[in-house]
């Protein structure tokens, strides 16, 4: 027989076995699991937040744009060239204002006897242009009064390409005398007129390059012909007056020895909108005030501003 103590333990074991079978498999493990504490609950909540937060994409690296000056071969056609400071004469603007003031009456020989006044304004355009060119050819080394007289005599006989080619050299010489180098000019006028008839239909070329290729036509004549005959400013027309005055005023970076050298020096700095005006302005100023010999500095408004006047 079992003792009362053994009988009690047997009964307790039987009750636990019966309960375990009634709850099913695993009931014993579930019954022994501990309730989660506050720390485990916070960790679980944190894990849940991580699982529902949006996925962060890696940040795209930004490129740093660096500007640099490329070589000539790397620059495109649209690239603007670097601006280089342009030399300009001291006080040139005030000197120009003063010259305009001294020339405001427009009463110098060039103002009423110059190329613009030597052609027949009623003639057809082609004939007008031809007469402009001839007056320029005659004007070289010749005073305006003498050129105007020669043009008047030529026009009285009908001044066209055909009429000049039909005139013998002796008669033509008498008509243009006493212009400077009149014998050479007879030859040049005949040669140029023949070229115009054969290659330009009696008209004159419309470019400086073609004009200077004609016998007896220089750069000054070509630029004036472009301006007066064609209404195009192709460059500064520099004659002895413009050459002399530009050097006296120090309008060239260094002293120049020829009108063509002076033209190139002036065009380097003088604003293009003044190119058309400067020839007539300075020619008249040279005829009346800034004379080749014994210039009238005492009446010149630029006496205090002119470097040449300081040495006189």
PDB file of C-alpha atoms in Angstrom:
ATOM      1  CA  UNK A   1       0.000   0.000   0.000  1.00  0.00           C
ATOM      2  CA  UNK A   2       1.076   3.535  -0.684  1.00  0.00           C
ATOM      3  CA  UNK A   3       1.578   6.040   2.051  1.00  0.00           C
ATOM      4  CA  UNK A   4      -0.800   8.983   2.238  1.00  0.00           C
ATOM      5  CA  UNK A   5       1.997  11.302   0.878  1.00  0.00           C
ATOM      6  CA  UNK A   6       2.627   9.140  -2.145  1.00  0.00           C
ATOM      7  CA  UNK A   7      -1.109   8.897  -2.768  1.00  0.00           C
ATOM      8  CA  UNK A   8      -1.375  12.764  -2.859  1.00  0.00           C
ATOM      9  CA  UNK A   9       1.464  13.172  -5.367  1.00  0.00           C
ATOM     10  CA  UNK A  10      -0.024  10.513  -7.620  1.00  0.00           C
ATOM     11  CA  UNK A  11      -3.334  12.337  -7.641  1.00  0.00           C
ATOM     12  CA  UNK A  12      -1.664  15.686  -8.455  1.00  0.00           C
ATOM     13  CA  UNK A  13       0.243  14.179 -11.402  1.00  0.00           C
ATOM     14  CA  UNK A  14      -2.920  12.634 -12.749  1.00  0.00           C
ATOM     15  CA  UNK A  15      -4.733  15.981 -12.673  1.00  0.00           C
ATOM     16  CA  UNK A  16      -1.892  17.810 -14.539  1.00  0.00           C
ATOM     17  CA  UNK A  17      -1.750  15.113 -17.230  1.00  0.00           C
ATOM     18  CA  UNK A  18      -5.500  15.322 -17.706  1.00  0.00           C
ATOM     19  CA  UNK A  19      -5.342  19.155 -18.110  1.00  0.00           C
ATOM     20  CA  UNK A  20      -2.471  18.942 -20.592  1.00  0.00           C
ATOM     21  CA  UNK A  21      -4.369  16.544 -22.847  1.00  0.00           C
ATOM     22  CA  UNK A  22      -7.495  18.723 -22.728  1.00  0.00           C
ATOM     23  CA  UNK A  23      -5.571  21.839 -23.936  1.00  0.00           C
ATOM     24  CA  UNK A  24      -3.789  20.068 -26.812  1.00  0.00           C
ATOM     25  CA  UNK A  25      -0.171  19.967 -27.937  1.00  0.00           C
ATOM     26  CA  UNK A  26       2.149  22.782 -26.860  1.00  0.00           C
ATOM     27  CA  UNK A  27      -0.134  23.978 -24.077  1.00  0.00           C
ATOM     28  CA  UNK A  28       2.516  23.367 -21.517  1.00  0.00           C
ATOM     29  CA  UNK A  29       5.045  25.637 -23.309  1.00  0.00           C
ATOM     30  CA  UNK A  30       2.554  28.398 -23.756  1.00  0.00           C
ATOM     31  CA  UNK A  31       1.607  28.275 -20.203  1.00  0.00           C
ATOM     32  CA  UNK A  32       5.232  28.655 -19.099  1.00  0.00           C
ATOM     33  CA  UNK A  33       6.062  31.721 -21.525  1.00  0.00           C
ATOM     34  CA  UNK A  34       6.700  35.011 -19.730  1.00  0.00           C
ATOM     35  CA  UNK A  35       4.677  38.120 -20.529  1.00  0.00           C
ATOM     36  CA  UNK A  36       6.789  40.650 -22.549  1.00  0.00           C
ATOM     37  CA  UNK A  37       8.103  43.560 -20.455  1.00  0.00           C
ATOM     38  CA  UNK A  38       8.111  47.293 -21.296  1.00  0.00           C
ATOM     39  CA  UNK A  39      11.646  47.157 -22.839  1.00  0.00           C
ATOM     40  CA  UNK A  40      10.734  44.396 -25.272  1.00  0.00           C
ATOM     41  CA  UNK A  41       7.591  46.265 -26.290  1.00  0.00           C
ATOM     42  CA  UNK A  42       9.600  49.423 -27.169  1.00  0.00           C
ATOM     43  CA  UNK A  43      12.065  47.381 -29.212  1.00  0.00           C
ATOM     44  CA  UNK A  44       9.218  45.736 -31.093  1.00  0.00           C
ATOM     45  CA  UNK A  45       7.627  49.114 -31.850  1.00  0.00           C
ATOM     46  CA  UNK A  46      10.939  50.424 -33.165  1.00  0.00           C
ATOM     47  CA  UNK A  47      11.316  47.423 -35.434  1.00  0.00           C
ATOM     48  CA  UNK A  48       7.813  47.966 -36.754  1.00  0.00           C
ATOM     49  CA  UNK A  49       8.544  51.623 -37.567  1.00  0.00           C
ATOM     50  CA  UNK A  50      11.682  50.650 -39.454  1.00  0.00           C
ATOM     51  CA  UNK A  51       9.782  48.124 -41.524  1.00  0.00           C
ATOM     52  CA  UNK A  52       7.140  50.739 -42.567  1.00  0.00           C
ATOM     53  CA  UNK A  53       9.483  53.741 -43.161  1.00  0.00           C
ATOM     54  CA  UNK A  54      10.193  54.671 -46.845  1.00  0.00           C
ATOM     55  CA  UNK A  55      13.385  53.396 -48.361  1.00  0.00           C
ATOM     56  CA  UNK A  56      16.017  56.151 -48.610  1.00  0.00           C
ATOM     57  CA  UNK A  57      17.633  56.364 -52.039  1.00  0.00           C
ATOM     58  CA  UNK A  58      21.323  57.188 -52.221  1.00  0.00           C
ATOM     59  CA  UNK A  59      21.918  60.884 -52.988  1.00  0.00           C
ATOM     60  CA  UNK A  60      23.099  61.560 -56.529  1.00  0.00           C
ATOM     61  CA  UNK A  61      26.523  63.136 -56.671  1.00  0.00           C
ATOM     62  CA  UNK A  62      26.463  66.721 -58.042  1.00  0.00           C
ATOM     63  CA  UNK A  63      28.976  67.791 -60.668  1.00  0.00           C
ATOM     64  CA  UNK A  64      30.901  70.959 -60.040  1.00  0.00           C
ATOM     65  CA  UNK A  65      31.038  73.100 -63.181  1.00  0.00           C
ATOM     66  CA  UNK A  66      34.374  74.851 -63.568  1.00  0.00           C
ATOM     67  CA  UNK A  67      34.719  77.684 -66.098  1.00  0.00           C
ATOM     68  CA  UNK A  68      38.059  78.040 -67.824  1.00  0.00           C
ATOM     69  CA  UNK A  69      39.489  79.801 -70.842  1.00  0.00           C
ATOM     70  CA  UNK A  70      40.172  77.374 -73.639  1.00  0.00           C
ATOM     71  CA  UNK A  71      42.756  77.625 -76.346  1.00  0.00           C
ATOM     72  CA  UNK A  72      42.001  79.087 -79.760  1.00  0.00           C
ATOM     73  CA  UNK A  73      41.380  75.601 -81.162  1.00  0.00           C
ATOM     74  CA  UNK A  74      38.887  74.816 -78.406  1.00  0.00           C
ATOM     75  CA  UNK A  75      36.873  77.994 -78.808  1.00  0.00           C
ATOM     76  CA  UNK A  76      33.807  77.859 -81.011  1.00  0.00           C
ATOM     77  CA  UNK A  77      33.046  80.303 -83.770  1.00  0.00           C
ATOM     78  CA  UNK A  78      30.476  82.042 -81.574  1.00  0.00           C
ATOM     79  CA  UNK A  79      32.954  82.807 -78.797  1.00  0.00           C
ATOM     80  CA  UNK A  80      33.526  86.532 -78.279  1.00  0.00           C
ATOM     81  CA  UNK A  81      37.151  87.638 -78.535  1.00  0.00           C
ATOM     82  CA  UNK A  82      38.787  89.154 -75.487  1.00  0.00           C
ATOM     83  CA  UNK A  83      38.482  92.928 -75.555  1.00  0.00           C
ATOM     84  CA  UNK A  84      41.818  94.675 -75.694  1.00  0.00           C
ATOM     85  CA  UNK A  85      41.977  98.293 -74.492  1.00  0.00           C
ATOM     86  CA  UNK A  86      42.177 100.577 -77.536  1.00  0.00           C
ATOM     87  CA  UNK A  87      44.656 103.438 -77.604  1.00  0.00           C
ATOM     88  CA  UNK A  88      43.199 106.842 -78.276  1.00  0.00           C
ATOM     89  CA  UNK A  89      44.763 110.319 -78.377  1.00  0.00           C
ATOM     90  CA  UNK A  90      44.576 112.615 -75.414  1.00  0.00           C
ATOM     91  CA  UNK A  91      41.898 115.340 -75.677  1.00  0.00           C
ATOM     92  CA  UNK A  92      40.833 114.200 -79.167  1.00  0.00           C
ATOM     93  CA  UNK A  93      37.129 114.634 -78.447  1.00  0.00           C
ATOM     94  CA  UNK A  94      37.535 118.264 -77.348  1.00  0.00           C
ATOM     95  CA  UNK A  95      39.835 118.900 -80.302  1.00  0.00           C
ATOM     96  CA  UNK A  96      37.140 117.535 -82.638  1.00  0.00           C
ATOM     97  CA  UNK A  97      34.480 119.739 -81.030  1.00  0.00           C
ATOM     98  CA  UNK A  98      36.708 122.779 -81.546  1.00  0.00           C
ATOM     99  CA  UNK A  99      37.380 121.930 -85.200  1.00  0.00           C
ATOM    100  CA  UNK A 100      33.647 121.546 -85.820  1.00  0.00           C
ATOM    101  CA  UNK A 101      33.101 124.969 -84.268  1.00  0.00           C
ATOM    102  CA  UNK A 102      35.769 126.534 -86.517  1.00  0.00           C
ATOM    103  CA  UNK A 103      34.210 124.822 -89.571  1.00  0.00           C
ATOM    104  CA  UNK A 104      30.576 125.630 -88.837  1.00  0.00           C
ATOM    105  CA  UNK A 105      30.323 128.192 -91.651  1.00  0.00           C
ATOM    106  CA  UNK A 106      31.263 125.591 -94.310  1.00  0.00           C
ATOM    107  CA  UNK A 107      33.032 128.226 -96.387  1.00  0.00           C
ATOM    108  CA  UNK A 108      36.273 126.446 -97.281  1.00  0.00           C
ATOM    109  CA  UNK A 109      37.010 125.632-100.942  1.00  0.00           C
ATOM    110  CA  UNK A 110      36.227 121.940-100.367  1.00  0.00           C
ATOM    111  CA  UNK A 111      32.728 122.854 -99.198  1.00  0.00           C
ATOM    112  CA  UNK A 112      31.602 124.201-102.589  1.00  0.00           C
ATOM    113  CA  UNK A 113      34.241 122.935-105.025  1.00  0.00           C
ATOM    114  CA  UNK A 114      34.902 119.426-103.743  1.00  0.00           C
ATOM    115  CA  UNK A 115      34.047 116.126-105.411  1.00  0.00           C
ATOM    116  CA  UNK A 116      30.447 116.250-104.196  1.00  0.00           C
ATOM    117  CA  UNK A 117      29.925 119.407-106.275  1.00  0.00           C
ATOM    118  CA  UNK A 118      31.755 118.503-109.492  1.00  0.00           C
ATOM    119  CA  UNK A 119      29.361 116.041-111.138  1.00  0.00           C
ATOM    120  CA  UNK A 120      26.146 116.674-113.044  1.00  0.00           C
ATOM    121  CA  UNK A 121      23.339 115.844-110.602  1.00  0.00           C
ATOM    122  CA  UNK A 122      20.840 115.618-113.471  1.00  0.00           C
ATOM    123  CA  UNK A 123      22.802 112.932-115.330  1.00  0.00           C
ATOM    124  CA  UNK A 124      21.879 109.211-115.150  1.00  0.00           C
ATOM    125  CA  UNK A 125      23.330 107.390-112.092  1.00  0.00           C
ATOM    126  CA  UNK A 126      25.972 105.568-114.111  1.00  0.00           C
ATOM    127  CA  UNK A 127      27.211 108.817-115.648  1.00  0.00           C
ATOM    128  CA  UNK A 128      27.191 110.580-112.270  1.00  0.00           C
ATOM    129  CA  UNK A 129      29.368 107.872-110.766  1.00  0.00           C
ATOM    130  CA  UNK A 130      31.806 108.096-113.670  1.00  0.00           C
ATOM    131  CA  UNK A 131      32.080 111.877-113.251  1.00  0.00           C
ATOM    132  CA  UNK A 132      32.736 111.447-109.520  1.00  0.00           C
ATOM    133  CA  UNK A 133      35.616 109.097-110.278  1.00  0.00           C
ATOM    134  CA  UNK A 134      37.094 111.430-112.904  1.00  0.00           C
ATOM    135  CA  UNK A 135      36.962 114.436-110.581  1.00  0.00           C
ATOM    136  CA  UNK A 136      38.848 112.402-107.972  1.00  0.00           C
ATOM    137  CA  UNK A 137      41.502 111.381-110.482  1.00  0.00           C
ATOM    138  CA  UNK A 138      41.973 115.037-111.447  1.00  0.00           C
ATOM    139  CA  UNK A 139      42.104 116.231-107.830  1.00  0.00           C
ATOM    140  CA  UNK A 140      45.352 114.480-106.909  1.00  0.00           C
ATOM    141  CA  UNK A 141      48.055 117.100-106.143  1.00  0.00           C
ATOM    142  CA  UNK A 142      45.653 119.784-107.363  1.00  0.00           C
ATOM    143  CA  UNK A 143      43.729 122.560-105.630  1.00  0.00           C
ATOM    144  CA  UNK A 144      39.944 122.259-105.554  1.00  0.00           C
ATOM    145  CA  UNK A 145      39.514 125.415-107.621  1.00  0.00           C
ATOM    146  CA  UNK A 146      41.638 123.997-110.453  1.00  0.00           C
ATOM    147  CA  UNK A 147      39.870 120.608-110.359  1.00  0.00           C
ATOM    148  CA  UNK A 148      36.452 122.261-110.468  1.00  0.00           C
ATOM    149  CA  UNK A 149      37.485 124.336-113.511  1.00  0.00           C
ATOM    150  CA  UNK A 150      38.690 121.255-115.394  1.00  0.00           C
ATOM    151  CA  UNK A 151      35.501 119.354-114.612  1.00  0.00           C
ATOM    152  CA  UNK A 152      33.413 122.275-115.827  1.00  0.00           C
ATOM    153  CA  UNK A 153      35.193 122.287-119.195  1.00  0.00           C
ATOM    154  CA  UNK A 154      34.840 118.507-119.571  1.00  0.00           C
ATOM    155  CA  UNK A 155      31.140 118.553-118.714  1.00  0.00           C
ATOM    156  CA  UNK A 156      30.516 121.291-121.298  1.00  0.00           C
ATOM    157  CA  UNK A 157      31.483 118.729-123.983  1.00  0.00           C
ATOM    158  CA  UNK A 158      29.356 115.968-122.460  1.00  0.00           C
ATOM    159  CA  UNK A 159      31.353 113.989-119.940  1.00  0.00           C
ATOM    160  CA  UNK A 160      30.707 110.262-120.426  1.00  0.00           C
ATOM    161  CA  UNK A 161      32.872 107.181-120.939  1.00  0.00           C
ATOM    162  CA  UNK A 162      32.186 107.237-124.687  1.00  0.00           C
ATOM    163  CA  UNK A 163      32.908 110.967-125.091  1.00  0.00           C
ATOM    164  CA  UNK A 164      36.271 110.651-123.317  1.00  0.00           C
ATOM    165  CA  UNK A 165      37.298 107.659-125.427  1.00  0.00           C
ATOM    166  CA  UNK A 166      36.410 109.636-128.577  1.00  0.00           C
ATOM    167  CA  UNK A 167      38.507 112.632-127.485  1.00  0.00           C
ATOM    168  CA  UNK A 168      42.123 112.676-128.661  1.00  0.00           C
ATOM    169  CA  UNK A 169      44.873 113.003-126.068  1.00  0.00           C
ATOM    170  CA  UNK A 170      45.915 116.528-127.094  1.00  0.00           C
ATOM    171  CA  UNK A 171      42.385 117.879-126.725  1.00  0.00           C
ATOM    172  CA  UNK A 172      41.888 116.100-123.427  1.00  0.00           C
ATOM    173  CA  UNK A 173      45.150 117.567-122.156  1.00  0.00           C
ATOM    174  CA  UNK A 174      44.009 121.087-123.009  1.00  0.00           C
ATOM    175  CA  UNK A 175      40.703 120.536-121.258  1.00  0.00           C
ATOM    176  CA  UNK A 176      42.181 119.381-117.960  1.00  0.00           C
ATOM    177  CA  UNK A 177      45.239 121.667-117.868  1.00  0.00           C
ATOM    178  CA  UNK A 178      46.575 123.009-115.448  1.00  0.00           C
ATOM    179  CA  UNK A 179      45.811 120.146-113.038  1.00  0.00           C
ATOM    180  CA  UNK A 180      48.883 118.601-111.469  1.00  0.00           C
ATOM    181  CA  UNK A 181      50.629 115.933-113.574  1.00  0.00           C
ATOM    182  CA  UNK A 182      48.121 116.537-116.361  1.00  0.00           C
ATOM    183  CA  UNK A 183      50.046 114.514-118.973  1.00  0.00           C
ATOM    184  CA  UNK A 184      50.007 111.379-116.793  1.00  0.00           C
ATOM    185  CA  UNK A 185      46.359 111.966-115.987  1.00  0.00           C
ATOM    186  CA  UNK A 186      45.428 112.039-119.680  1.00  0.00           C
ATOM    187  CA  UNK A 187      46.889 108.564-120.030  1.00  0.00           C
ATOM    188  CA  UNK A 188      45.246 107.249-116.838  1.00  0.00           C
ATOM    189  CA  UNK A 189      41.831 108.666-117.731  1.00  0.00           C
ATOM    190  CA  UNK A 190      41.925 107.050-121.174  1.00  0.00           C
ATOM    191  CA  UNK A 191      43.054 103.663-119.802  1.00  0.00           C
ATOM    192  CA  UNK A 192      40.527 103.656-116.981  1.00  0.00           C
ATOM    193  CA  UNK A 193      37.675 104.701-119.264  1.00  0.00           C
ATOM    194  CA  UNK A 194      38.476 101.830-121.642  1.00  0.00           C
ATOM    195  CA  UNK A 195      38.449  99.334-118.748  1.00  0.00           C
ATOM    196  CA  UNK A 196      35.123 100.662-117.489  1.00  0.00           C
ATOM    197  CA  UNK A 197      33.579 100.325-120.936  1.00  0.00           C
ATOM    198  CA  UNK A 198      34.888  96.801-121.499  1.00  0.00           C
ATOM    199  CA  UNK A 199      34.401  95.276-118.045  1.00  0.00           C
ATOM    200  CA  UNK A 200      31.800  97.346-116.205  1.00  0.00           C
ATOM    201  CA  UNK A 201      29.371  98.457-118.873  1.00  0.00           C
ATOM    202  CA  UNK A 202      30.465 102.072-118.529  1.00  0.00           C
ATOM    203  CA  UNK A 203      29.900 102.094-114.751  1.00  0.00           C
ATOM    204  CA  UNK A 204      32.536 102.179-112.006  1.00  0.00           C
ATOM    205  CA  UNK A 205      33.407  99.283-109.669  1.00  0.00           C
ATOM    206  CA  UNK A 206      31.605  99.023-106.343  1.00  0.00           C
ATOM    207  CA  UNK A 207      34.540  97.888-104.210  1.00  0.00           C
ATOM    208  CA  UNK A 208      37.776  99.457-103.025  1.00  0.00           C
ATOM    209  CA  UNK A 209      39.850  96.546-104.305  1.00  0.00           C
ATOM    210  CA  UNK A 210      38.521  96.948-107.851  1.00  0.00           C
ATOM    211  CA  UNK A 211      38.779 100.722-107.784  1.00  0.00           C
ATOM    212  CA  UNK A 212      42.440 100.815-106.744  1.00  0.00           C
ATOM    213  CA  UNK A 213      43.191  98.339-109.543  1.00  0.00           C
ATOM    214  CA  UNK A 214      42.264 101.031-112.068  1.00  0.00           C
ATOM    215  CA  UNK A 215      45.108 103.136-113.528  1.00  0.00           C
ATOM    216  CA  UNK A 216      45.578 106.424-111.649  1.00  0.00           C
ATOM    217  CA  UNK A 217      43.225 105.538-108.743  1.00  0.00           C
ATOM    218  CA  UNK A 218      44.670 105.422-105.220  1.00  0.00           C
ATOM    219  CA  UNK A 219      43.199 104.438-101.827  1.00  0.00           C
ATOM    220  CA  UNK A 220      42.000 107.967-100.968  1.00  0.00           C
ATOM    221  CA  UNK A 221      40.146 108.239-104.282  1.00  0.00           C
ATOM    222  CA  UNK A 222      38.684 104.764-103.875  1.00  0.00           C
ATOM    223  CA  UNK A 223      37.268 105.459-100.405  1.00  0.00           C
ATOM    224  CA  UNK A 224      35.842 108.812-101.509  1.00  0.00           C
ATOM    225  CA  UNK A 225      34.327 107.222-104.615  1.00  0.00           C
ATOM    226  CA  UNK A 226      32.670 104.563-102.450  1.00  0.00           C
ATOM    227  CA  UNK A 227      31.245 107.285-100.187  1.00  0.00           C
ATOM    228  CA  UNK A 228      30.134 109.815-102.830  1.00  0.00           C
ATOM    229  CA  UNK A 229      29.235 107.559-105.775  1.00  0.00           C
ATOM    230  CA  UNK A 230      27.924 104.494-103.944  1.00  0.00           C
ATOM    231  CA  UNK A 231      26.957 105.924-100.532  1.00  0.00           C
ATOM    232  CA  UNK A 232      29.117 103.375 -98.705  1.00  0.00           C
ATOM    233  CA  UNK A 233      31.668 104.187 -95.992  1.00  0.00           C
ATOM    234  CA  UNK A 234      34.530 101.806 -96.701  1.00  0.00           C
ATOM    235  CA  UNK A 235      37.322 103.651 -94.888  1.00  0.00           C
ATOM    236  CA  UNK A 236      38.803 107.030 -94.046  1.00  0.00           C
ATOM    237  CA  UNK A 237      39.898 109.066 -97.049  1.00  0.00           C
ATOM    238  CA  UNK A 238      43.278 110.590 -96.165  1.00  0.00           C
ATOM    239  CA  UNK A 239      44.892 113.242 -98.318  1.00  0.00           C
ATOM    240  CA  UNK A 240      47.786 115.571 -97.529  1.00  0.00           C
ATOM    241  CA  UNK A 241      45.602 117.768 -95.302  1.00  0.00           C
ATOM    242  CA  UNK A 242      44.297 114.895 -93.169  1.00  0.00           C
ATOM    243  CA  UNK A 243      47.783 113.358 -93.018  1.00  0.00           C
ATOM    244  CA  UNK A 244      49.359 116.618 -91.849  1.00  0.00           C
ATOM    245  CA  UNK A 245      46.718 117.512 -89.251  1.00  0.00           C
ATOM    246  CA  UNK A 246      46.506 114.014 -87.780  1.00  0.00           C
ATOM    247  CA  UNK A 247      50.242 114.097 -87.095  1.00  0.00           C
ATOM    248  CA  UNK A 248      50.174 117.632 -85.689  1.00  0.00           C
ATOM    249  CA  UNK A 249      47.391 116.706 -83.259  1.00  0.00           C
ATOM    250  CA  UNK A 250      49.112 113.385 -82.418  1.00  0.00           C
ATOM    251  CA  UNK A 251      46.060 111.476 -83.603  1.00  0.00           C
ATOM    252  CA  UNK A 252      48.345 108.618 -84.551  1.00  0.00           C
ATOM    253  CA  UNK A 253      50.046 106.405 -81.966  1.00  0.00           C
ATOM    254  CA  UNK A 254      53.353 107.146 -83.632  1.00  0.00           C
ATOM    255  CA  UNK A 255      54.391 109.536 -86.397  1.00  0.00           C
ATOM    256  CA  UNK A 256      53.314 108.349 -89.843  1.00  0.00           C
ATOM    257  CA  UNK A 257      55.129 108.951 -93.102  1.00  0.00           C
ATOM    258  CA  UNK A 258      52.377 108.541 -95.713  1.00  0.00           C
ATOM    259  CA  UNK A 259      48.626 109.171 -96.073  1.00  0.00           C
ATOM    260  CA  UNK A 260      47.952 105.444 -96.330  1.00  0.00           C
ATOM    261  CA  UNK A 261      49.858 104.792 -93.108  1.00  0.00           C
ATOM    262  CA  UNK A 262      47.852 107.570 -91.466  1.00  0.00           C
ATOM    263  CA  UNK A 263      44.596 106.030 -92.666  1.00  0.00           C
ATOM    264  CA  UNK A 264      45.444 102.697 -91.054  1.00  0.00           C
ATOM    265  CA  UNK A 265      46.460 104.418 -87.804  1.00  0.00           C
ATOM    266  CA  UNK A 266      43.250 106.480 -87.628  1.00  0.00           C
ATOM    267  CA  UNK A 267      40.987 103.537 -88.364  1.00  0.00           C
ATOM    268  CA  UNK A 268      42.460 101.656 -85.396  1.00  0.00           C
ATOM    269  CA  UNK A 269      40.815 103.969 -82.861  1.00  0.00           C
ATOM    270  CA  UNK A 270      38.511 106.557 -84.472  1.00  0.00           C
ATOM    271  CA  UNK A 271      34.836 105.493 -84.082  1.00  0.00           C
ATOM    272  CA  UNK A 272      33.459 104.284 -87.411  1.00  0.00           C
ATOM    273  CA  UNK A 273      30.518 106.688 -87.309  1.00  0.00           C
ATOM    274  CA  UNK A 274      33.036 109.547 -87.732  1.00  0.00           C
ATOM    275  CA  UNK A 275      34.859 108.121 -90.744  1.00  0.00           C
ATOM    276  CA  UNK A 276      32.627 109.791 -93.338  1.00  0.00           C
ATOM    277  CA  UNK A 277      32.815 113.214 -91.695  1.00  0.00           C
ATOM    278  CA  UNK A 278      36.498 113.408 -90.908  1.00  0.00           C
ATOM    279  CA  UNK A 279      37.838 113.955 -94.435  1.00  0.00           C
ATOM    280  CA  UNK A 280      35.817 117.041 -95.363  1.00  0.00           C
ATOM    281  CA  UNK A 281      36.138 118.411 -91.836  1.00  0.00           C
ATOM    282  CA  UNK A 282      39.928 118.218 -91.720  1.00  0.00           C
ATOM    283  CA  UNK A 283      40.469 119.202 -95.377  1.00  0.00           C
ATOM    284  CA  UNK A 284      38.573 122.455 -94.873  1.00  0.00           C
ATOM    285  CA  UNK A 285      40.368 123.037 -91.570  1.00  0.00           C
ATOM    286  CA  UNK A 286      43.684 122.530 -93.358  1.00  0.00           C
ATOM    287  CA  UNK A 287      42.703 124.921 -96.137  1.00  0.00           C
ATOM    288  CA  UNK A 288      41.737 127.727 -93.763  1.00  0.00           C
ATOM    289  CA  UNK A 289      43.576 127.379 -90.441  1.00  0.00           C
ATOM    290  CA  UNK A 290      46.043 124.503 -90.131  1.00  0.00           C
ATOM    291  CA  UNK A 291      47.989 125.504 -93.251  1.00  0.00           C
ATOM    292  CA  UNK A 292      50.996 123.508 -94.498  1.00  0.00           C
ATOM    293  CA  UNK A 293      53.277 126.506 -93.985  1.00  0.00           C
ATOM    294  CA  UNK A 294      52.793 129.094 -91.208  1.00  0.00           C
ATOM    295  CA  UNK A 295      49.628 127.610 -89.681  1.00  0.00           C
ATOM    296  CA  UNK A 296      47.342 130.145 -88.031  1.00  0.00           C
ATOM    297  CA  UNK A 297      47.703 128.794 -84.517  1.00  0.00           C
ATOM    298  CA  UNK A 298      46.855 132.137 -82.908  1.00  0.00           C
ATOM    299  CA  UNK A 299      43.278 131.878 -84.268  1.00  0.00           C
ATOM    300  CA  UNK A 300      42.887 128.135 -83.600  1.00  0.00           C
ATOM    301  CA  UNK A 301      40.663 126.982 -80.743  1.00  0.00           C
ATOM    302  CA  UNK A 302      42.996 124.034 -80.250  1.00  0.00           C
ATOM    303  CA  UNK A 303      46.092 126.137 -79.618  1.00  0.00           C
ATOM    304  CA  UNK A 304      46.311 125.028 -75.963  1.00  0.00           C
ATOM    305  CA  UNK A 305      45.509 121.393 -76.832  1.00  0.00           C
ATOM    306  CA  UNK A 306      47.684 120.927 -79.926  1.00  0.00           C
ATOM    307  CA  UNK A 307      51.108 119.375 -79.286  1.00  0.00           C
ATOM    308  CA  UNK A 308      52.503 120.920 -82.496  1.00  0.00           C
ATOM    309  CA  UNK A 309      51.389 124.415 -81.466  1.00  0.00           C
ATOM    310  CA  UNK A 310      53.417 124.196 -78.261  1.00  0.00           C
ATOM    311  CA  UNK A 311      56.610 123.963 -80.275  1.00  0.00           C
ATOM    312  CA  UNK A 312      55.897 127.016 -82.449  1.00  0.00           C
TER     313      UNK A 312
END
